[in-house]
Tab-separated table of C-alpha atoms and ligand atoms in Angstrom:
chain	number	residue	atom	x	y	z
A	183	UNK	CA	-37.773	118.023	137.799
A	184	UNK	CA	-41.104	118.630	136.043
A	185	UNK	CA	-40.880	120.387	132.689
A	186	UNK	CA	-40.905	124.148	133.375
A	187	UNK	CA	-43.398	126.172	131.348
A	188	UNK	CA	-42.247	129.086	129.216
A	189	UNK	CA	-43.911	131.507	131.638
A	190	UNK	CA	-42.149	129.955	134.638
A	191	UNK	CA	-38.788	130.156	132.826
A	192	UNK	CA	-39.412	133.782	131.824
A	193	UNK	CA	-40.302	134.777	135.382
A	194	UNK	CA	-37.195	133.197	136.867
A	195	UNK	CA	-34.755	134.510	134.253
A	196	UNK	CA	-36.150	138.036	133.839
A	197	UNK	CA	-35.898	138.890	137.522
A	198	UNK	CA	-32.137	138.235	137.673
A	199	UNK	CA	-30.011	141.386	137.862
A	200	UNK	CA	-27.372	141.496	135.127
A	201	UNK	CA	-24.825	143.801	133.496
A	202	UNK	CA	-21.856	143.341	131.138
A	203	UNK	CA	-19.175	141.163	132.844
A	204	UNK	CA	-21.551	140.501	135.783
A	205	UNK	CA	-23.787	137.772	134.379
A	206	UNK	CA	-23.380	135.310	137.292
A	207	UNK	CA	-26.966	135.539	138.577
A	208	UNK	CA	-28.372	134.776	135.121
A	209	UNK	CA	-25.892	131.963	134.431
A	210	UNK	CA	-26.638	130.341	137.774
A	211	UNK	CA	-30.390	130.489	137.131
A	212	UNK	CA	-29.988	128.991	133.647
A	213	UNK	CA	-27.957	126.128	135.132
A	214	UNK	CA	-30.594	125.618	137.827
A	215	UNK	CA	-33.374	125.619	135.241
A	216	UNK	CA	-31.551	123.087	133.054
A	217	UNK	CA	-30.695	120.832	135.986
A	218	UNK	CA	-32.342	117.460	135.370
A	219	UNK	CA	-33.067	118.145	131.698
A	220	UNK	CA	-32.481	114.840	129.864
A	221	UNK	CA	-29.992	114.370	126.978
A	222	UNK	CA	-28.034	117.558	127.628
A	223	UNK	CA	-24.465	118.252	128.652
A	224	UNK	CA	-23.411	121.656	129.933
A	225	UNK	CA	-19.966	123.202	130.072
A	226	UNK	CA	-18.500	126.551	131.027
A	227	UNK	CA	-15.706	127.743	128.736
A	228	UNK	CA	-12.623	129.774	129.683
A	229	UNK	CA	-14.438	133.081	129.131
A	230	UNK	CA	-17.345	132.067	131.341
A	231	UNK	CA	-19.858	131.415	128.562
A	232	UNK	CA	-22.264	128.539	129.213
A	233	UNK	CA	-22.305	125.904	126.438
A	234	UNK	CA	-24.983	123.226	126.093
A	235	UNK	CA	-25.190	120.207	123.798
A	236	UNK	CA	-28.415	118.249	123.323
A	237	UNK	CA	-27.709	114.772	121.954
A	238	UNK	CA	-30.373	112.123	121.605
A	239	UNK	CA	-29.693	110.002	118.531
A	240	UNK	CA	-28.584	111.642	115.300
A	241	UNK	CA	-29.113	115.198	114.152
A	242	UNK	CA	-32.153	115.985	112.010
A	243	UNK	CA	-31.713	118.028	108.892
A	244	UNK	CA	-28.611	119.101	107.039
A	245	UNK	CA	-27.347	121.878	109.257
A	246	UNK	CA	-25.980	121.511	112.798
A	247	UNK	CA	-27.458	124.493	114.635
A	248	UNK	CA	-25.937	126.474	117.508
A	249	UNK	CA	-28.566	128.678	119.178
A	250	UNK	CA	-27.052	131.645	121.028
A	251	UNK	CA	-28.283	134.352	123.395
A	252	UNK	CA	-26.398	136.807	125.594
A	253	UNK	CA	-26.806	137.022	129.352
A	254	UNK	CA	-25.924	140.707	129.870
A	255	UNK	CA	-27.879	143.941	129.448
A	256	UNK	CA	-26.785	147.600	129.570
A	257	UNK	CA	-26.416	148.568	133.211
A	258	UNK	CA	-24.268	149.937	136.000
A	259	UNK	CA	-21.277	148.146	137.487
A	260	UNK	CA	-19.025	149.297	140.306
A	261	UNK	CA	-15.883	150.918	138.850
A	262	UNK	CA	-13.003	148.456	139.211
A	263	UNK	CA	-9.434	149.362	140.159
A	264	UNK	CA	-6.369	147.850	138.392
A	265	UNK	CA	-6.830	144.644	140.333
A	266	UNK	CA	-10.511	144.351	139.400
A	267	UNK	CA	-11.641	145.321	142.906
A	268	UNK	CA	-14.618	147.699	143.146
A	269	UNK	CA	-13.881	151.332	144.047
A	270	UNK	CA	-16.227	152.642	146.726
A	271	UNK	CA	-19.218	154.743	145.591
A	272	UNK	CA	-18.110	154.837	141.976
A	273	UNK	CA	-20.218	153.434	139.118
A	274	UNK	CA	-19.669	152.912	135.376
A	275	UNK	CA	-22.566	152.518	132.973
A	276	UNK	CA	-21.742	149.810	130.402
A	277	UNK	CA	-23.701	149.394	127.156
A	278	UNK	CA	-25.238	151.577	124.466
A	279	UNK	CA	-27.467	154.125	126.190
A	280	UNK	CA	-26.839	157.896	125.855
A	281	UNK	CA	-25.356	159.492	128.982
A	282	UNK	CA	-27.905	162.333	129.516
A	283	UNK	CA	-30.790	159.828	129.555
A	284	UNK	CA	-28.903	157.532	131.944
A	285	UNK	CA	-28.216	160.454	134.304
A	286	UNK	CA	-31.862	161.522	134.238
A	287	UNK	CA	-32.846	157.954	135.125
A	288	UNK	CA	-30.540	157.971	138.144
A	289	UNK	CA	-31.998	161.342	139.240
A	290	UNK	CA	-35.484	159.834	139.048
A	291	UNK	CA	-34.312	157.209	141.565
A	292	UNK	CA	-34.634	154.315	139.115
A	293	UNK	CA	-31.268	152.671	139.903
A	294	UNK	CA	-31.427	149.616	142.107
A	295	UNK	CA	-28.205	148.167	143.479
A	296	UNK	CA	-27.363	144.556	144.182
A	297	UNK	CA	-23.707	143.877	145.003
A	298	UNK	CA	-21.599	145.132	142.093
A	299	UNK	CA	-24.593	145.512	139.751
A	300	UNK	CA	-26.944	148.488	139.327
A	301	UNK	CA	-30.059	147.915	137.196
A	302	UNK	CA	-33.140	149.955	136.333
A	303	UNK	CA	-35.733	149.089	138.919
A	304	UNK	CA	-38.797	147.805	137.040
A	305	UNK	CA	-40.933	144.811	138.012
A	306	UNK	CA	-41.336	141.767	135.757
A	307	UNK	CA	-44.896	141.752	134.388
A	308	UNK	CA	-46.100	138.777	132.370
A	309	UNK	CA	-49.584	138.508	130.892
A	310	UNK	CA	-50.982	136.479	127.983
A	311	UNK	CA	-50.409	139.476	125.749
A	312	UNK	CA	-47.235	141.162	126.897
A	313	UNK	CA	-43.959	140.664	128.767
A	314	UNK	CA	-42.423	143.683	130.474
A	315	UNK	CA	-39.067	143.758	132.302
A	316	UNK	CA	-35.856	145.719	132.718
A	317	UNK	CA	-33.787	143.391	130.541
A	318	UNK	CA	-35.838	141.694	127.795
A	319	UNK	CA	-32.651	142.158	125.709
A	320	UNK	CA	-31.500	139.418	125.822
A	321	UNK	CA	-32.953	137.462	128.724
A	322	UNK	CA	-35.956	136.707	126.485
A	323	UNK	CA	-33.486	134.989	124.128
A	324	UNK	CA	-31.992	133.002	127.034
A	325	UNK	CA	-35.469	131.936	128.215
A	326	UNK	CA	-36.516	130.921	124.682
A	327	UNK	CA	-33.466	128.644	124.345
A	328	UNK	CA	-34.067	127.033	127.765
A	329	UNK	CA	-37.697	126.420	126.783
A	330	UNK	CA	-36.569	124.899	123.458
A	331	UNK	CA	-34.154	122.521	125.227
A	332	UNK	CA	-36.810	121.368	127.711
A	333	UNK	CA	-39.557	120.917	125.122
A	334	UNK	CA	-37.336	118.887	122.784
A	335	UNK	CA	-36.032	116.763	125.685
A	336	UNK	CA	-39.419	116.093	127.251
A	337	UNK	CA	-40.785	114.905	123.895
A	338	UNK	CA	-37.716	112.622	123.667
A	339	UNK	CA	-37.003	113.985	120.174
A	340	UNK	CA	-34.085	112.311	118.442
A	341	UNK	CA	-31.747	115.030	117.278
A	342	UNK	CA	-28.549	116.873	118.102
A	343	UNK	CA	-28.002	120.612	118.482
A	344	UNK	CA	-26.086	123.122	120.575
A	345	UNK	CA	-26.762	126.268	122.565
A	346	UNK	CA	-24.566	129.018	123.985
A	347	UNK	CA	-25.293	131.643	126.632
A	348	UNK	CA	-22.699	134.373	126.273
A	349	UNK	CA	-21.157	137.148	128.371
A	350	UNK	CA	-20.376	140.791	127.581
A	351	UNK	CA	-22.300	141.214	124.316
A	352	UNK	CA	-23.337	144.793	125.068
A	353	UNK	CA	-19.729	146.017	125.172
A	354	UNK	CA	-18.774	144.518	121.792
A	355	UNK	CA	-19.470	140.752	121.587
A	356	UNK	CA	-16.584	139.633	123.823
A	357	UNK	CA	-18.133	136.300	124.846
A	358	UNK	CA	-19.323	135.480	121.334
A	359	UNK	CA	-15.882	136.332	119.963
A	360	UNK	CA	-14.271	133.811	122.310
A	361	UNK	CA	-16.658	131.087	121.081
A	362	UNK	CA	-16.214	132.113	117.435
A	363	UNK	CA	-12.430	131.780	117.785
A	364	UNK	CA	-12.428	128.448	119.651
A	365	UNK	CA	-15.539	126.972	117.949
A	366	UNK	CA	-16.043	123.766	119.960
A	367	UNK	CA	-18.736	122.629	117.475
A	368	UNK	CA	-18.831	120.835	114.105
A	369	UNK	CA	-16.981	122.859	111.475
A	370	UNK	CA	-20.080	123.414	109.345
A	371	UNK	CA	-22.338	124.292	112.310
A	372	UNK	CA	-24.464	127.414	111.817
A	373	UNK	CA	-24.801	129.992	114.592
A	374	UNK	CA	-28.299	131.396	115.177
A	375	UNK	CA	-28.322	134.580	117.228
A	376	UNK	CA	-31.552	134.593	119.259
A	377	UNK	CA	-32.144	138.243	120.092
A	378	UNK	CA	-34.620	140.974	120.781
A	379	UNK	CA	-34.330	144.018	118.516
A	380	UNK	CA	-35.974	147.301	117.661
A	381	UNK	CA	-38.328	146.587	114.733
A	382	UNK	CA	-37.357	148.693	111.705
A	383	UNK	CA	-37.704	148.506	107.911
A	384	UNK	CA	-41.307	147.299	107.983
A	385	UNK	CA	-41.046	144.909	110.947
A	386	UNK	CA	-43.729	145.401	113.623
A	387	UNK	CA	-44.378	144.405	117.231
A	388	UNK	CA	-46.623	141.331	117.304
A	389	UNK	CA	-45.917	140.413	113.671
A	390	UNK	CA	-43.941	137.311	114.601
A	391	UNK	CA	-40.232	136.709	115.116
A	392	UNK	CA	-37.999	138.443	112.589
A	393	UNK	CA	-35.722	136.322	110.441
A	394	UNK	CA	-32.823	138.697	110.320
A	395	UNK	CA	-31.075	138.852	106.981
A	396	UNK	CA	-28.450	141.116	108.468
A	397	UNK	CA	-27.704	143.858	110.980
A	398	UNK	CA	-25.996	147.263	111.014
A	399	UNK	CA	-22.576	145.696	110.394
A	400	UNK	CA	-23.010	142.697	108.080
A	401	UNK	CA	-25.405	140.513	106.066
A	402	UNK	CA	-25.937	136.901	107.076
A	403	UNK	CA	-25.624	133.454	105.471
A	404	UNK	CA	-28.056	133.172	102.576
A	405	UNK	CA	-28.631	129.384	102.829
A	406	UNK	CA	-29.198	129.609	106.585
A	407	UNK	CA	-31.768	132.407	106.143
A	408	UNK	CA	-33.490	130.256	103.494
A	409	UNK	CA	-33.506	127.211	105.812
A	410	UNK	CA	-35.113	129.244	108.627
A	411	UNK	CA	-37.706	130.709	106.233
A	412	UNK	CA	-38.515	127.252	104.810
A	413	UNK	CA	-38.936	125.841	108.309
A	414	UNK	CA	-41.332	128.666	109.197
A	415	UNK	CA	-43.374	128.060	106.029
A	416	UNK	CA	-43.507	124.267	106.546
A	417	UNK	CA	-44.648	124.679	110.145
A	418	UNK	CA	-47.024	127.587	109.374
A	419	UNK	CA	-45.244	129.901	111.812
A	420	UNK	CA	-45.798	133.588	111.074
A	421	UNK	CA	-42.441	135.343	110.708
A	422	UNK	CA	-41.150	138.617	109.305
A	423	UNK	CA	-38.074	138.696	107.069
A	424	UNK	CA	-36.105	141.908	107.439
A	425	UNK	CA	-32.821	143.696	107.564
A	426	UNK	CA	-32.640	144.923	111.162
A	427	UNK	CA	-29.955	147.574	110.912
A	428	UNK	CA	-30.773	149.655	113.995
A	429	UNK	CA	-28.218	147.600	115.929
A	430	UNK	CA	-25.812	144.705	115.607
A	431	UNK	CA	-25.941	141.183	117.027
A	432	UNK	CA	-23.641	138.275	117.797
A	433	UNK	CA	-24.188	136.738	114.349
A	434	UNK	CA	-21.953	139.522	113.019
A	435	UNK	CA	-19.190	138.620	115.496
A	436	UNK	CA	-19.397	134.895	114.721
A	437	UNK	CA	-19.371	135.595	111.021
A	438	UNK	CA	-16.254	137.740	111.396
A	439	UNK	CA	-14.667	134.627	112.958
A	440	UNK	CA	-15.542	132.707	109.771
A	441	UNK	CA	-18.628	130.936	111.158
A	442	UNK	CA	-21.839	130.694	109.139
A	443	UNK	CA	-24.458	132.765	110.932
A	444	UNK	CA	-28.029	133.990	110.903
A	445	UNK	CA	-30.272	135.785	113.390
A	446	UNK	CA	-33.823	135.541	114.672
A	447	UNK	CA	-35.140	138.513	116.648
A	448	UNK	CA	-38.198	139.158	118.744
A	449	UNK	CA	-39.474	142.709	118.105
A	450	UNK	CA	-38.553	144.815	121.161
A	451	UNK	CA	-40.307	147.879	122.597
A	452	UNK	CA	-38.326	150.523	124.521
A	453	UNK	CA	-34.992	149.142	123.202
A	454	UNK	CA	-32.219	149.575	125.794
A	455	UNK	CA	-34.780	151.028	128.233
A	456	UNK	CA	-35.483	154.151	126.208
A	457	UNK	CA	-39.126	155.068	125.593
A	458	UNK	CA	-40.255	157.005	122.494
A	459	UNK	CA	-40.041	160.225	124.532
A	460	UNK	CA	-36.480	159.250	125.579
A	461	UNK	CA	-37.222	158.396	129.206
A	462	UNK	CA	-35.789	155.352	131.023
A	463	UNK	CA	-38.544	152.698	130.857
A	464	UNK	CA	-39.039	148.932	131.000
A	465	UNK	CA	-38.432	146.976	127.798
A	466	UNK	CA	-41.324	144.893	126.442
A	467	UNK	CA	-42.161	142.203	123.901
A	468	UNK	CA	-45.418	140.488	122.926
A	469	UNK	CA	-46.103	136.971	124.214
A	470	UNK	CA	-47.230	135.772	120.770
A	471	UNK	CA	-43.863	136.747	119.241
A	472	UNK	CA	-42.013	134.823	121.967
A	473	UNK	CA	-44.135	131.656	121.689
A	474	UNK	CA	-43.745	131.784	117.891
A	475	UNK	CA	-39.979	132.112	118.355
A	476	UNK	CA	-39.877	128.971	120.515
A	477	UNK	CA	-41.999	127.090	117.947
A	478	UNK	CA	-39.536	128.149	115.270
A	479	UNK	CA	-36.351	127.190	117.155
A	480	UNK	CA	-37.914	123.838	118.078
A	481	UNK	CA	-38.844	123.155	114.471
A	482	UNK	CA	-35.399	124.226	113.333
A	483	UNK	CA	-33.540	121.714	115.503
A	484	UNK	CA	-36.115	118.904	115.361
A	485	UNK	CA	-37.220	118.669	111.720
A	486	UNK	CA	-35.507	117.777	108.479
A	487	UNK	CA	-36.373	121.152	106.936
A	488	UNK	CA	-35.479	119.705	103.561
A	489	UNK	CA	-37.712	122.191	101.826
A	490	UNK	CA	-40.039	119.762	100.060
A	491	UNK	CA	-41.090	121.303	96.775
A	492	UNK	CA	-38.341	123.882	97.004
A	493	UNK	CA	-35.811	124.014	94.208
A	494	UNK	CA	-32.402	125.600	94.365
A	495	UNK	CA	-31.804	128.731	92.299
A	496	UNK	CA	-29.582	126.675	89.964
A	497	UNK	CA	-32.360	124.107	89.377
A	498	UNK	CA	-34.901	126.872	88.758
A	499	UNK	CA	-32.760	128.649	86.155
A	500	UNK	CA	-31.901	125.364	84.388
A	501	UNK	CA	-35.635	124.561	84.185
A	502	UNK	CA	-36.468	127.959	82.754
A	503	UNK	CA	-33.676	127.618	80.199
A	504	UNK	CA	-35.265	124.394	78.912
A	505	UNK	CA	-38.808	125.759	79.075
A	506	UNK	CA	-37.947	128.864	77.027
A	507	UNK	CA	-35.442	127.238	74.643
A	508	UNK	CA	-37.597	127.903	71.551
A	509	UNK	CA	-38.213	131.529	72.558
A	510	UNK	CA	-34.491	132.028	72.973
A	511	UNK	CA	-33.921	130.565	69.471
A	512	UNK	CA	-36.645	132.768	67.981
A	513	UNK	CA	-35.352	135.878	69.659
A	514	UNK	CA	-31.759	135.154	68.710
A	515	UNK	CA	-32.756	134.642	65.051
A	516	UNK	CA	-34.431	138.041	64.983
A	517	UNK	CA	-31.433	139.969	66.322
B	94	ZN	ZN1	-28.656	145.134	123.547
């Protein structure tokens, strides 16, 4: 299989209908897209998450990374009975979107049904500047990870890293929780939630991917945030460093399972399909933020990111203590 371009991957992933617990179309397309990719092994765990390991020689850098994105998006599913069988003509909306807005969307005729899934019916539009689709959250994250795997493999880069594509994030991180509990990765591996999020606290659309120091529920691993920031600086990738506390992401779930975690988010317009005037609308991201994200994840898994010229906080304070020793003496004597 020839190496798929980012645009080709985006097109194929973004048009798949998806909803919490009904991620089969997305998972199948990810597997199809990764078919023939060298140096990778894929596995489906007991919860239905898709796990990928890239292994070509030894890992670069100190930290074993696990890139993660979720395959679901808020949407309608047919109401199940006790046996999990769909009840006729009955729908549940799963995920965080206020009910009045959802109902108005249905009245406007925006719901499109495929099997047990009902999604908002918007076309996928991809230009050099902008990507628009029903479910950028988090199919953009899935596409970015697929693109990372292919780019690293096609360049025959010697390294080792992991990726997970999870289920049922929008209803409370169920897939991520399963992985966090089982953790089929090295003990010290660091989870990187690859997300799309509403830009807040100074973050802007088009300003580059956001290195997320935390979310609404928790703050993330300080060393991992520093490693991502160092990598961005070394590779001259424009990023924003922010607390994105308008929502929560899978890094919080992994961390609650005792796994070191950090997040990288692409700024998202019309988060969860709500426009500024609270109408159901397509989500959108800028192409430059997505390409910068892929550059960053590639650099993260493929470089040493040793932070040349960077000193630890301990080293910096020790240095200052020596440098200012005479001032400390002088000041102390004058007390
Ligand atoms: Zn979401």
